Short mmCIF file of C-alpha atoms and ligand atoms in Angstrom, two decimals:
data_model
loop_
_atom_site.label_atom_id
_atom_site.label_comp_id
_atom_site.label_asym_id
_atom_site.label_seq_id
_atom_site.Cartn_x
_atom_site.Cartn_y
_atom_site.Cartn_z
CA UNK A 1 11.26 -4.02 -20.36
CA UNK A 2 14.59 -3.38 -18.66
CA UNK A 3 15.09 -3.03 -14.91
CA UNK A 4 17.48 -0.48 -13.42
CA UNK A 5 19.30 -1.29 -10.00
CA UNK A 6 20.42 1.35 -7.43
CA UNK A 7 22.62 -0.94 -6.19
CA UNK A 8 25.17 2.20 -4.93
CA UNK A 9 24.52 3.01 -1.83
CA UNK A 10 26.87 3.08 1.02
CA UNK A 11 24.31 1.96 4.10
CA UNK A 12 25.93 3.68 6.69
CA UNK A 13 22.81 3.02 8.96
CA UNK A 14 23.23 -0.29 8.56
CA UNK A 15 27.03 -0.74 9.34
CA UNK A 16 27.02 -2.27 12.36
CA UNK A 17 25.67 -5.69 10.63
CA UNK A 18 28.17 -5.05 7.94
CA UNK A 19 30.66 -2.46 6.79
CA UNK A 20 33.22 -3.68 4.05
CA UNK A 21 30.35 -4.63 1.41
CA UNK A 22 27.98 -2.86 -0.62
CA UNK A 23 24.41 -2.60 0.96
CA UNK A 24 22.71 -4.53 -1.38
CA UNK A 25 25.20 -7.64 -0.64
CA UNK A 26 24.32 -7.43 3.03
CA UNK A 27 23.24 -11.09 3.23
CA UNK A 28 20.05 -12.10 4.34
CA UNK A 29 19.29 -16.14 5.50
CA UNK A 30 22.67 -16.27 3.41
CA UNK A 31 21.80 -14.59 0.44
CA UNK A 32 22.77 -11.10 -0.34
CA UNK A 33 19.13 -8.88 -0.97
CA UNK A 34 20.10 -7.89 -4.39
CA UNK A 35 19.66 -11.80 -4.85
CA UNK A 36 16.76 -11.94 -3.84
CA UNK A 37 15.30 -9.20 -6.03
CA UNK A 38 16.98 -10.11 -9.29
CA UNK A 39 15.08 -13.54 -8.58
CA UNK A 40 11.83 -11.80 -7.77
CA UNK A 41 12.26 -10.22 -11.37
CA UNK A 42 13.09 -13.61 -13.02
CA UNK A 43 10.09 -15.17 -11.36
CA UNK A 44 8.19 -12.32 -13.10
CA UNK A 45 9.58 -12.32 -16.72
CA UNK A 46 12.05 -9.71 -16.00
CA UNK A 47 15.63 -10.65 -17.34
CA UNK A 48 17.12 -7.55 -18.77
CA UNK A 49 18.62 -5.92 -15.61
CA UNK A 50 21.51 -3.27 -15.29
CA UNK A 51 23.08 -2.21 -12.10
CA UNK A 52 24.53 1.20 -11.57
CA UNK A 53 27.02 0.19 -8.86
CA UNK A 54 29.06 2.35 -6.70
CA UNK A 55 30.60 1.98 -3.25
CA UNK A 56 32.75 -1.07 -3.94
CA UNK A 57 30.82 -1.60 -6.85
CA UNK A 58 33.64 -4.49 -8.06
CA UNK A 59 32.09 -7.16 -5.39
CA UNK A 60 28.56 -6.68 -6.90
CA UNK A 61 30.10 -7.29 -10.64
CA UNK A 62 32.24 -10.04 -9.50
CA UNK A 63 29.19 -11.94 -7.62
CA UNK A 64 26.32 -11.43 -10.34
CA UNK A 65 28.76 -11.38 -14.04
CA UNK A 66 26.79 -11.10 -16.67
CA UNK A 67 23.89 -12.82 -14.92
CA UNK A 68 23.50 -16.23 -16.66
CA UNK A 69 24.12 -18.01 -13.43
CA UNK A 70 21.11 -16.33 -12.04
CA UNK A 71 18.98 -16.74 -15.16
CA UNK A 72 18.78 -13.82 -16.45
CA UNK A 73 20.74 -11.01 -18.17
CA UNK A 74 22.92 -8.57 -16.14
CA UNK A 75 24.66 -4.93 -17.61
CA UNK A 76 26.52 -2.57 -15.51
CA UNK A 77 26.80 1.31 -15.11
CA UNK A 78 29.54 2.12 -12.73
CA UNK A 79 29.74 5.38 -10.83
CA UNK A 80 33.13 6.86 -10.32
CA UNK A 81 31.67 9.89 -9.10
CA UNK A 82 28.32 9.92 -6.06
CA UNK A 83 25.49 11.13 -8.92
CA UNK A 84 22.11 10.82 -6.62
CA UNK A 85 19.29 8.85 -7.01
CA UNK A 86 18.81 9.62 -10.40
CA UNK A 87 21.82 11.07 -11.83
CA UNK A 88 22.57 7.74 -13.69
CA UNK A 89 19.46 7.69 -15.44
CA UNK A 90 20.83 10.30 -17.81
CA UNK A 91 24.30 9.08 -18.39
CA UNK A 92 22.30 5.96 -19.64
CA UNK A 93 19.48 7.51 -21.27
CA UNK A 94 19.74 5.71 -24.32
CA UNK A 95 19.59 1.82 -22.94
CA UNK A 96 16.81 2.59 -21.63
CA UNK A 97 13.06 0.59 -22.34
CA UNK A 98 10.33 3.34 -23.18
CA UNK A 99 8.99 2.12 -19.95
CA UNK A 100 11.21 0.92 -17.36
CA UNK A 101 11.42 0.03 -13.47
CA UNK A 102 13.32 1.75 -11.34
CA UNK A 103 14.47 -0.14 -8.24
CA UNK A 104 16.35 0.82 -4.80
CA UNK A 105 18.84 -1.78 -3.99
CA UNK A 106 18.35 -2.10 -0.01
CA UNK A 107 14.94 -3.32 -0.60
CA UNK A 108 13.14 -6.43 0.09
CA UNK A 109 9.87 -7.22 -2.14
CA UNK A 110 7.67 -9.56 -3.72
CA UNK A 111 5.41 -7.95 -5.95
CA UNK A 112 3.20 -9.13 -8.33
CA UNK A 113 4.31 -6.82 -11.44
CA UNK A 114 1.47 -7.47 -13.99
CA UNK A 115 -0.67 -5.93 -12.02
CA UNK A 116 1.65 -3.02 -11.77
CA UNK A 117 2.26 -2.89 -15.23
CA UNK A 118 -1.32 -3.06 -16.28
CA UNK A 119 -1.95 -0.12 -14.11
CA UNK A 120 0.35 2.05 -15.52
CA UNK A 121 -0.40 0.89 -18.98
CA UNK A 122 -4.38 2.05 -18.18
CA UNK A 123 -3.54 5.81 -16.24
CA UNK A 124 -1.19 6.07 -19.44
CA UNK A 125 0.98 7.36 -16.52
CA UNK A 126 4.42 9.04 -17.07
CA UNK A 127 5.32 7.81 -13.75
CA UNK A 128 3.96 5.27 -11.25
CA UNK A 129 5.36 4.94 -7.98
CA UNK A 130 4.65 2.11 -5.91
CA UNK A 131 3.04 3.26 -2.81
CA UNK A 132 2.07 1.38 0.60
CA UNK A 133 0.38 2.25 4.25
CA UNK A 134 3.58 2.15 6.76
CA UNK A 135 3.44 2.34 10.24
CA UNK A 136 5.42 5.78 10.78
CA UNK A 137 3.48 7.47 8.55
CA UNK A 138 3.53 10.74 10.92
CA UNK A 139 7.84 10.70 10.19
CA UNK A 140 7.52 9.75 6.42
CA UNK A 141 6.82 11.64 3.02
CA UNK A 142 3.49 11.28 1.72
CA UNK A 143 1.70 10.79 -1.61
CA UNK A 144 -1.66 12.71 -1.94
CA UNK A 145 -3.69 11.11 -4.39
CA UNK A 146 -6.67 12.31 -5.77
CA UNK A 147 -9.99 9.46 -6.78
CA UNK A 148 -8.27 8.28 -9.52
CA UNK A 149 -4.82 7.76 -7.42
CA UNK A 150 -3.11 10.68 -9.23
CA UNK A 151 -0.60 11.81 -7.29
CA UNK A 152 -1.40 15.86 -6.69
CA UNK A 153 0.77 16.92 -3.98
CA UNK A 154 4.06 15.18 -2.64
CA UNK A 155 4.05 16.33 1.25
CA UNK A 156 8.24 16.48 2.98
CA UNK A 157 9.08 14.58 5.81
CA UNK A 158 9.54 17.74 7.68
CA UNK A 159 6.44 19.58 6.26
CA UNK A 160 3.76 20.12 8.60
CA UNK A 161 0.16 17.75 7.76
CA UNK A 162 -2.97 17.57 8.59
CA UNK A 163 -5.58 14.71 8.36
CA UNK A 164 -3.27 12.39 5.87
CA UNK A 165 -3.93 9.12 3.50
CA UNK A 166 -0.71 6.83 4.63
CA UNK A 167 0.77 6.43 1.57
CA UNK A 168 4.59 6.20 1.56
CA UNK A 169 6.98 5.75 -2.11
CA UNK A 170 8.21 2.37 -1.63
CA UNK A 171 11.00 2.95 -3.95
CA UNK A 172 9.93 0.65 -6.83
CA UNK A 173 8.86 2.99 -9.96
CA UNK A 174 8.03 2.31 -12.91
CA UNK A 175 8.75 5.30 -15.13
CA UNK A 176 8.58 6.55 -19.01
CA UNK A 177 11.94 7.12 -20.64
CA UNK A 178 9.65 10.68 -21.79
CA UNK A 179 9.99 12.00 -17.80
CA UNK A 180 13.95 11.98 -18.33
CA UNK A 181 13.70 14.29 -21.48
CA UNK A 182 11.34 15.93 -19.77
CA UNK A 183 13.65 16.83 -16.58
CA UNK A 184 16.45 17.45 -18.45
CA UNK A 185 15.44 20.83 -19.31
CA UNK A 186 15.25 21.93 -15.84
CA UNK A 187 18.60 19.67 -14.52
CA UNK A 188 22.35 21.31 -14.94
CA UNK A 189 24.36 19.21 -12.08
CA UNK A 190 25.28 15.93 -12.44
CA UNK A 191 24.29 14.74 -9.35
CA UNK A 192 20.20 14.29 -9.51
CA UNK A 193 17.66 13.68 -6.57
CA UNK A 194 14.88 11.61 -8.18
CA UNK A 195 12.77 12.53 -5.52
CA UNK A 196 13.28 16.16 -5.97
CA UNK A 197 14.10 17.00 -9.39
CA UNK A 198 12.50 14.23 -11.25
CA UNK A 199 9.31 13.17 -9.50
CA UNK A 200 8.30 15.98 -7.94
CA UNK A 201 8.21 18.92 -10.93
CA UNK A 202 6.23 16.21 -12.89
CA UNK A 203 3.00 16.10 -10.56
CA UNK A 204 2.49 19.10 -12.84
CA UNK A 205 1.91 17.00 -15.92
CA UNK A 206 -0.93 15.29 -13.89
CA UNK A 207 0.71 11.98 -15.21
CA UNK A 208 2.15 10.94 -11.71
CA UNK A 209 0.49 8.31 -9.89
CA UNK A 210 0.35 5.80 -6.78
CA UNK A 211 0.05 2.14 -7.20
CA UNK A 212 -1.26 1.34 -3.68
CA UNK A 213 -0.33 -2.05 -2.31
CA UNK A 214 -0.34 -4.48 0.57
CA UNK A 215 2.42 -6.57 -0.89
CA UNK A 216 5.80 -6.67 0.45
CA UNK A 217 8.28 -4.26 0.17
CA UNK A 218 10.71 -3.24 2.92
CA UNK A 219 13.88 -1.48 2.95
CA UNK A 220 16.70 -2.38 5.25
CA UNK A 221 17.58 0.91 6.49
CA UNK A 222 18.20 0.54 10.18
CA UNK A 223 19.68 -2.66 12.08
CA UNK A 224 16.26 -3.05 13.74
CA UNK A 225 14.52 -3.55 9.60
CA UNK A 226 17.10 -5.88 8.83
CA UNK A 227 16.45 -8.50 11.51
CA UNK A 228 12.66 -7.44 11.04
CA UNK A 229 12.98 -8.62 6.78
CA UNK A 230 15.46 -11.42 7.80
CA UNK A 231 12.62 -12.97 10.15
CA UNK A 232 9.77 -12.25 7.42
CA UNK A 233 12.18 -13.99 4.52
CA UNK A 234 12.78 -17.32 7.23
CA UNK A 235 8.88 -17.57 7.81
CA UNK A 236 7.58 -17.10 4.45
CA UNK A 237 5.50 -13.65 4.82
CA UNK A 238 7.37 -11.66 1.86
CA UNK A 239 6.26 -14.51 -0.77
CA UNK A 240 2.88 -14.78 1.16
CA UNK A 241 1.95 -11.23 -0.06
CA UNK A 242 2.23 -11.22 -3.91
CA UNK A 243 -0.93 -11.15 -5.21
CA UNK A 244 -0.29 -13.61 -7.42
CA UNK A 245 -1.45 -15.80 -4.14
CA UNK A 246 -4.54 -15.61 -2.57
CA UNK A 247 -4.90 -12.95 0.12
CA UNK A 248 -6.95 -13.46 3.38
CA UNK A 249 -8.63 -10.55 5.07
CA UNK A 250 -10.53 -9.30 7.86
CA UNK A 251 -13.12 -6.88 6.65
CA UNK A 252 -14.01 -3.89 8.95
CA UNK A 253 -17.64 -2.31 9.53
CA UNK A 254 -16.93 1.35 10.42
CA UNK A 255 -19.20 2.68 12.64
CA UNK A 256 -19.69 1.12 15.59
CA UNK A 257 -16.54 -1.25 14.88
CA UNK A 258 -13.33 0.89 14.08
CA UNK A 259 -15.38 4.16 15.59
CA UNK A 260 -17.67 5.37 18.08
CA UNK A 261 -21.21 5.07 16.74
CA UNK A 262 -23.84 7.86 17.70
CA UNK A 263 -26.37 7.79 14.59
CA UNK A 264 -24.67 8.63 11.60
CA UNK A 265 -21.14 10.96 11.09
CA UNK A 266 -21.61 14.10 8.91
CA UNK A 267 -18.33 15.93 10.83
CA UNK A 268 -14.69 14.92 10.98
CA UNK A 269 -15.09 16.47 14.48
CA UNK A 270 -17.51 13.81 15.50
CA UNK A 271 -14.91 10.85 14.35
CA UNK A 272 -13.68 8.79 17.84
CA UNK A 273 -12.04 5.80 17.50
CA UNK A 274 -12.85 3.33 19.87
CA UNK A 275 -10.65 1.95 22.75
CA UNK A 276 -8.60 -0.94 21.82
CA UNK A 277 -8.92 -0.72 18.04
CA UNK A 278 -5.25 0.39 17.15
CA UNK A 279 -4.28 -3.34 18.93
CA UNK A 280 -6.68 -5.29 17.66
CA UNK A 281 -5.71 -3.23 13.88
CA UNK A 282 -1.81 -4.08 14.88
CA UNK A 283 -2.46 -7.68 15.70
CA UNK A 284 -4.50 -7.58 11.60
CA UNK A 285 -1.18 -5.79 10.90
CA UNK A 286 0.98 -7.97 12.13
CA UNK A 287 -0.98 -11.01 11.04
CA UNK A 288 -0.29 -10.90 7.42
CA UNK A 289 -4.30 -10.20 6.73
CA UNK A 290 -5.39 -7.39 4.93
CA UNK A 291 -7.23 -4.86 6.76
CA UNK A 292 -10.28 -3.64 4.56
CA UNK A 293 -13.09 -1.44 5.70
CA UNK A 294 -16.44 -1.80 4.39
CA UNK A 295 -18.83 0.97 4.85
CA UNK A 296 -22.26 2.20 4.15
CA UNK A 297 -22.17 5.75 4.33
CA UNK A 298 -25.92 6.46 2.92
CA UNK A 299 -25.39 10.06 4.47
CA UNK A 300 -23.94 11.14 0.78
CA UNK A 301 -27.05 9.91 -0.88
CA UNK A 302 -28.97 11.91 1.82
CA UNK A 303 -27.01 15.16 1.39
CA UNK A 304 -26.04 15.00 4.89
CA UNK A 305 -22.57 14.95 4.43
CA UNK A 306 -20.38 16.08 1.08
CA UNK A 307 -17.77 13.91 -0.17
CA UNK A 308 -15.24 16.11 0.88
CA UNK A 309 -15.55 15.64 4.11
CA UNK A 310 -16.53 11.80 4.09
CA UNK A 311 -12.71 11.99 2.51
CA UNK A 312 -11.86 14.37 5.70
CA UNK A 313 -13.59 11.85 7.90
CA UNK A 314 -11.47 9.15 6.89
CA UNK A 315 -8.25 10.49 6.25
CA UNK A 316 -8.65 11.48 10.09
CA UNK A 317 -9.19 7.90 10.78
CA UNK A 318 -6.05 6.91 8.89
CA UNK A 319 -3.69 10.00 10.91
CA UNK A 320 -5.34 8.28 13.99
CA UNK A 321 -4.69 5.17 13.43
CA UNK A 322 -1.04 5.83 11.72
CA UNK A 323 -0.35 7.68 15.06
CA UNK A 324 -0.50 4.28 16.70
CA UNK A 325 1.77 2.93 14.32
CA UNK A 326 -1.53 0.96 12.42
CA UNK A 327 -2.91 1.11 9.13
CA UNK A 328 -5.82 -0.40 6.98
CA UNK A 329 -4.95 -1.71 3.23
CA UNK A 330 -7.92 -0.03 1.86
CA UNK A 331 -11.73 1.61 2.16
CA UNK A 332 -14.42 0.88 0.35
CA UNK A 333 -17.39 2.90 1.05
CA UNK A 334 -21.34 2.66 -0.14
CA UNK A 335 -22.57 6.50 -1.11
CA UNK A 336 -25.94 5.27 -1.79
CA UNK A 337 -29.46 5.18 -0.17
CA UNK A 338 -32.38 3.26 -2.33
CA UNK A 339 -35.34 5.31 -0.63
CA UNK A 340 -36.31 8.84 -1.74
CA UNK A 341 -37.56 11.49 -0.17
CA UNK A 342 -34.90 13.22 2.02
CA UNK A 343 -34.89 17.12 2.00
CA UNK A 344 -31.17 17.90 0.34
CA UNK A 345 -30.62 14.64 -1.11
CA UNK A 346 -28.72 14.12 -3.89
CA UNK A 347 -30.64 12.02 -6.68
CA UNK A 348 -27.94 10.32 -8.44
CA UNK A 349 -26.65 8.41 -5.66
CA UNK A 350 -30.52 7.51 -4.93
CA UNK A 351 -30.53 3.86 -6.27
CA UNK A 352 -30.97 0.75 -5.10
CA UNK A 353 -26.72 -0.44 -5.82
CA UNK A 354 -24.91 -3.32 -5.72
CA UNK A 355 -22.70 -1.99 -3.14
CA UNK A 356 -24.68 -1.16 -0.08
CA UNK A 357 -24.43 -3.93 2.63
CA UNK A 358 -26.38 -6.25 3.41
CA UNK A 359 -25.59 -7.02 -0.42
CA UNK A 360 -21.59 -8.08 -0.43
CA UNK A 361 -20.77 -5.41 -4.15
CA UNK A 362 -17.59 -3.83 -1.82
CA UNK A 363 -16.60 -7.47 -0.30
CA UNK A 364 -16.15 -8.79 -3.54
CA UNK A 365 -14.51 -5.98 -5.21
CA UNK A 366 -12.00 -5.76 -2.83
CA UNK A 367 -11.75 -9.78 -2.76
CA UNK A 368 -11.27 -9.03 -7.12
CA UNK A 369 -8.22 -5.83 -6.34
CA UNK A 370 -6.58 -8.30 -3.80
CA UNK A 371 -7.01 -11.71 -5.28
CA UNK A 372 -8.83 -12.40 -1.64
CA UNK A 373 -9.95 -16.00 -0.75
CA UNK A 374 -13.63 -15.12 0.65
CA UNK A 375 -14.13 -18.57 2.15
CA UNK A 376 -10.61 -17.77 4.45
CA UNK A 377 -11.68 -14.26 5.56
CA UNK A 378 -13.76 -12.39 8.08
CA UNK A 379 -16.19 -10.23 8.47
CA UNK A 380 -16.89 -7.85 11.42
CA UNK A 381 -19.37 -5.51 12.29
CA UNK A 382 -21.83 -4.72 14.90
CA UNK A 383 -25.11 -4.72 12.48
CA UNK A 384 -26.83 -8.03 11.45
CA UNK A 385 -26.25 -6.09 7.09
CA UNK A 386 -22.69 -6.61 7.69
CA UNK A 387 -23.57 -10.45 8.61
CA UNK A 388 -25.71 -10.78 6.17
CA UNK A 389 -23.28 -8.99 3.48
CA UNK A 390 -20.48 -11.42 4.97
CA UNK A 391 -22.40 -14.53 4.47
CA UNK A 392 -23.45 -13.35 0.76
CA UNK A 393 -19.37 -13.01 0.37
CA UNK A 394 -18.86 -16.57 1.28
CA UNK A 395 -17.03 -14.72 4.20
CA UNK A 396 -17.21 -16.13 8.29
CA UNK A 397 -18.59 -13.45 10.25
CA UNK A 398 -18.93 -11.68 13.93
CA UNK A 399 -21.22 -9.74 15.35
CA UNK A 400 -19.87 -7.22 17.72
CA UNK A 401 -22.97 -7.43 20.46
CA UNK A 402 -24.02 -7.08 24.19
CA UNK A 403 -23.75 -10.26 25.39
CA UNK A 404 -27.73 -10.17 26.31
CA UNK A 405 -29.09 -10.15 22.51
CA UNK A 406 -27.24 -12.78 21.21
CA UNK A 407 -30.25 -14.76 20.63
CA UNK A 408 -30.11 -14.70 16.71
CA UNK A 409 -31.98 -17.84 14.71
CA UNK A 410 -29.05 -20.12 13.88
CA UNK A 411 -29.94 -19.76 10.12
CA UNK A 412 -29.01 -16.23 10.38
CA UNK A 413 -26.58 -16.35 13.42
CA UNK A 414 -22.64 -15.13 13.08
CA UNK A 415 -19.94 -17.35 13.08
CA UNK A 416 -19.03 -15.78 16.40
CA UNK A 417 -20.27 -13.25 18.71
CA UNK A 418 -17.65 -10.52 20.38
CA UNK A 419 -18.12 -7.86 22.33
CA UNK A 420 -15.93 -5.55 20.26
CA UNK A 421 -12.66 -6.06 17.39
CA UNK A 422 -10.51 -6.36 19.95
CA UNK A 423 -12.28 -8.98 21.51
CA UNK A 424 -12.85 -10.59 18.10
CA UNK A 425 -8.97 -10.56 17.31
CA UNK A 426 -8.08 -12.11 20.71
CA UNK A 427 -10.66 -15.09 19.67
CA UNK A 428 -9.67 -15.28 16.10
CA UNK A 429 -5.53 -15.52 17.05
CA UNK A 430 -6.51 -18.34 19.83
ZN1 LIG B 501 -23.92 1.46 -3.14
#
């Protein structure tokens, strides 16, 4: 499969760190960030590479030649004329793979890309694009995905939103050579957004997807990113987050943890987060753990609440949280309820599942997606299921309780007691 390289850009953003080379030879630690990725592709089988070059393109050529230094196998499409983020795709049309990844050259990642691959390969997708939470979500263009992480509306950075997923393009695709014959028909300029005239007119196919992921991918847009990435290279966190190494997470009850618990939610309009969760989220955040809620919500079984607006519910807690500048990696949520005999319920969801804590189905689903070592991670919740779930995980666990009932037989006791996730992060970081 054969990687393509915008490796053109001019970074003006960026100038004050450097102005008389390319962006993607901006060195980081003392090696330019097109370095870096061209060796994250090696490490993952990927040695047929071309860079479309630009701006100065000669320095690029000149470092890299044909590759073999580097291990790997280098070609070049030079632009003597600006042609977008996309235009180059059709001037080289015919070298490329019938499935190929599509890469922005001011990025940092490690990714693990079997995983990516196998998901494409699966949605027989046209187009996947890599997605991930960010913490600006409110400023940033957004995937909405449907169940299946199709990808059914693509929502501006200007455009208006309500209650949002965060789910940002990272700017690593992986595309079928079909969606440039396919946008063809509609392109007469040169010059080609990808964003725009590619991507977007192809949600229509319902072959456009999101490959969520906590790994690492950052761009160095802005002076502030750059000594951000050049910090997270030195200490090891970009590496840390393939998936190809095992994860470590803190697991989140919902209600009564991340939210303020008054019997069960059936309305968005009921949803509060509670004080101090956006810091002790940021400090998860920050942390290099993956943030995972795990969540009975038995009122679907019940009929108390449709799925719509359980999806309502927590996209509100995800615009909440994003307006803090926070983010979980994922949900995982129990519909189920094993006893019958609710007026409204609905039947099919009226079994007695794997998933519903105090059994640990969602913990170890999530621990499968994210390649999670159990026996490293947390879980926290203010209900002795999620300890029990946690335990059943192989997870340590917390009990968020009032300091009077923490009286629990030591066969059944938490790891540690807190008095809420904030608490529980301030004892977990000492
Ligand atoms: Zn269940």
């Amino acid at each position: 499969m054969k990687t393509i390289i915008m490796a053109g850009g001019k970074g003006t953003r960026i100038s004050g760190i450097a102005s008389d080379i390319p962006k993607p030879m901006i060195p980081v630690v003392g090696k330019p960030i097109l370095e870096y990725q061209i060796a994250a592709l090696v490490r993952s089988g990927m040695r047929d590479i071309l860079l479309v070059t630009g701006h100065l393109g000669y320095i690029i050529q000149d470092y890299f030649k044909d590759g073999s230094a580097f291990d790997t196998h280098i070609s070049y499409f030079h632009e003597t004329e600006a042609l977008g983020t996309a235009g180059a795709l059709f001037e080289i049309e015919k070298e490329l793979s019938d499935s190929f990844l599509l890469i922005n050259g001011d990025l940092v990642f490690d990714i693990d890309f079997s995983r990516l691959f196998a998901f494409h390969a699966e949605n027989q997708s046209l187009a996947t694009l890599v997605s991930h939470p960010n913490s600006h979500p409110y400023d940033s263009a957004l995937l909405e995905t449907d169940s299946d992480e199709r990808i059914i509306r693509w929502i501006n950075k200007e455009e208006p939103r309500a209650f949002y997923k965060n789910r940002v393009s990272s700017g690593v695709y992986l595309l079928d050579r079909e969606i440039i014959a396919l946008s063809k028909k509609s392109i007469s300029a040169k010059k080609v957004d990808l964003d725009r005239d590619v991507l977007k007119p192809a949600i229509s196919t319902n072959r456009l997807f999101a490959y969520n992921t906590p790994e690492y991918i950052k761009d160095m847009g802005t002076p502030d990113r750059f000594y951000q990435v050049e910090e997270d290279i030195a200490k090891g966190r970009v590496a840390a987050r393939n998936l190809s190494h095992r994860q470590r997470a803190i697991f989140l009850d919902r209600d009564g943890t991340i939210n303020q618990s008054k019997g069960f939610i059936t309305r968005h309009e009921d949803f509060k987060l509670l004080d101090g969760v956006d810091k002790a989220i940021r400090q998860i955040n920050k942390s290099g753990l993956l943030a995972i809620v795990i969540t009975n919500q038995p009122v679907i079984a019940r009929g108390e609440c449709s799925l719509e607006e359980l999806d309502l519910i927590h996209r509100k807690m995800e615009t909440e949280l994003g307006n803090t500048g926070v983010y979980i990696d994922d949900l995982y949520y129990c519909p189920h309820h094993p006893d019958r005999g609710f007026a409204g319920e609905r039947l099919e969801y009226k079994i007695d599942c794997e998933c519903r804590k105090p059994k640990p189905g969602m913990l170890l689903r999530a621990a499968e997606k994210y390649n999670i070592d159990l026996s490293a991670s947390w879980m926290i919740g203010d209900d002795m299921r999620d300890i029990h779930a946690g335990k059943a995980a192989g997870c340590k666990t917390a009990l968020i309780v009032d300091s009077a009932k923490r009286d629990i037989p030591a066969n059944e006791a938490p790891d540690l007691y807190c008095s809420s996730l904030e608490n529980f992060m301030d004892m977990y970081l000492k």
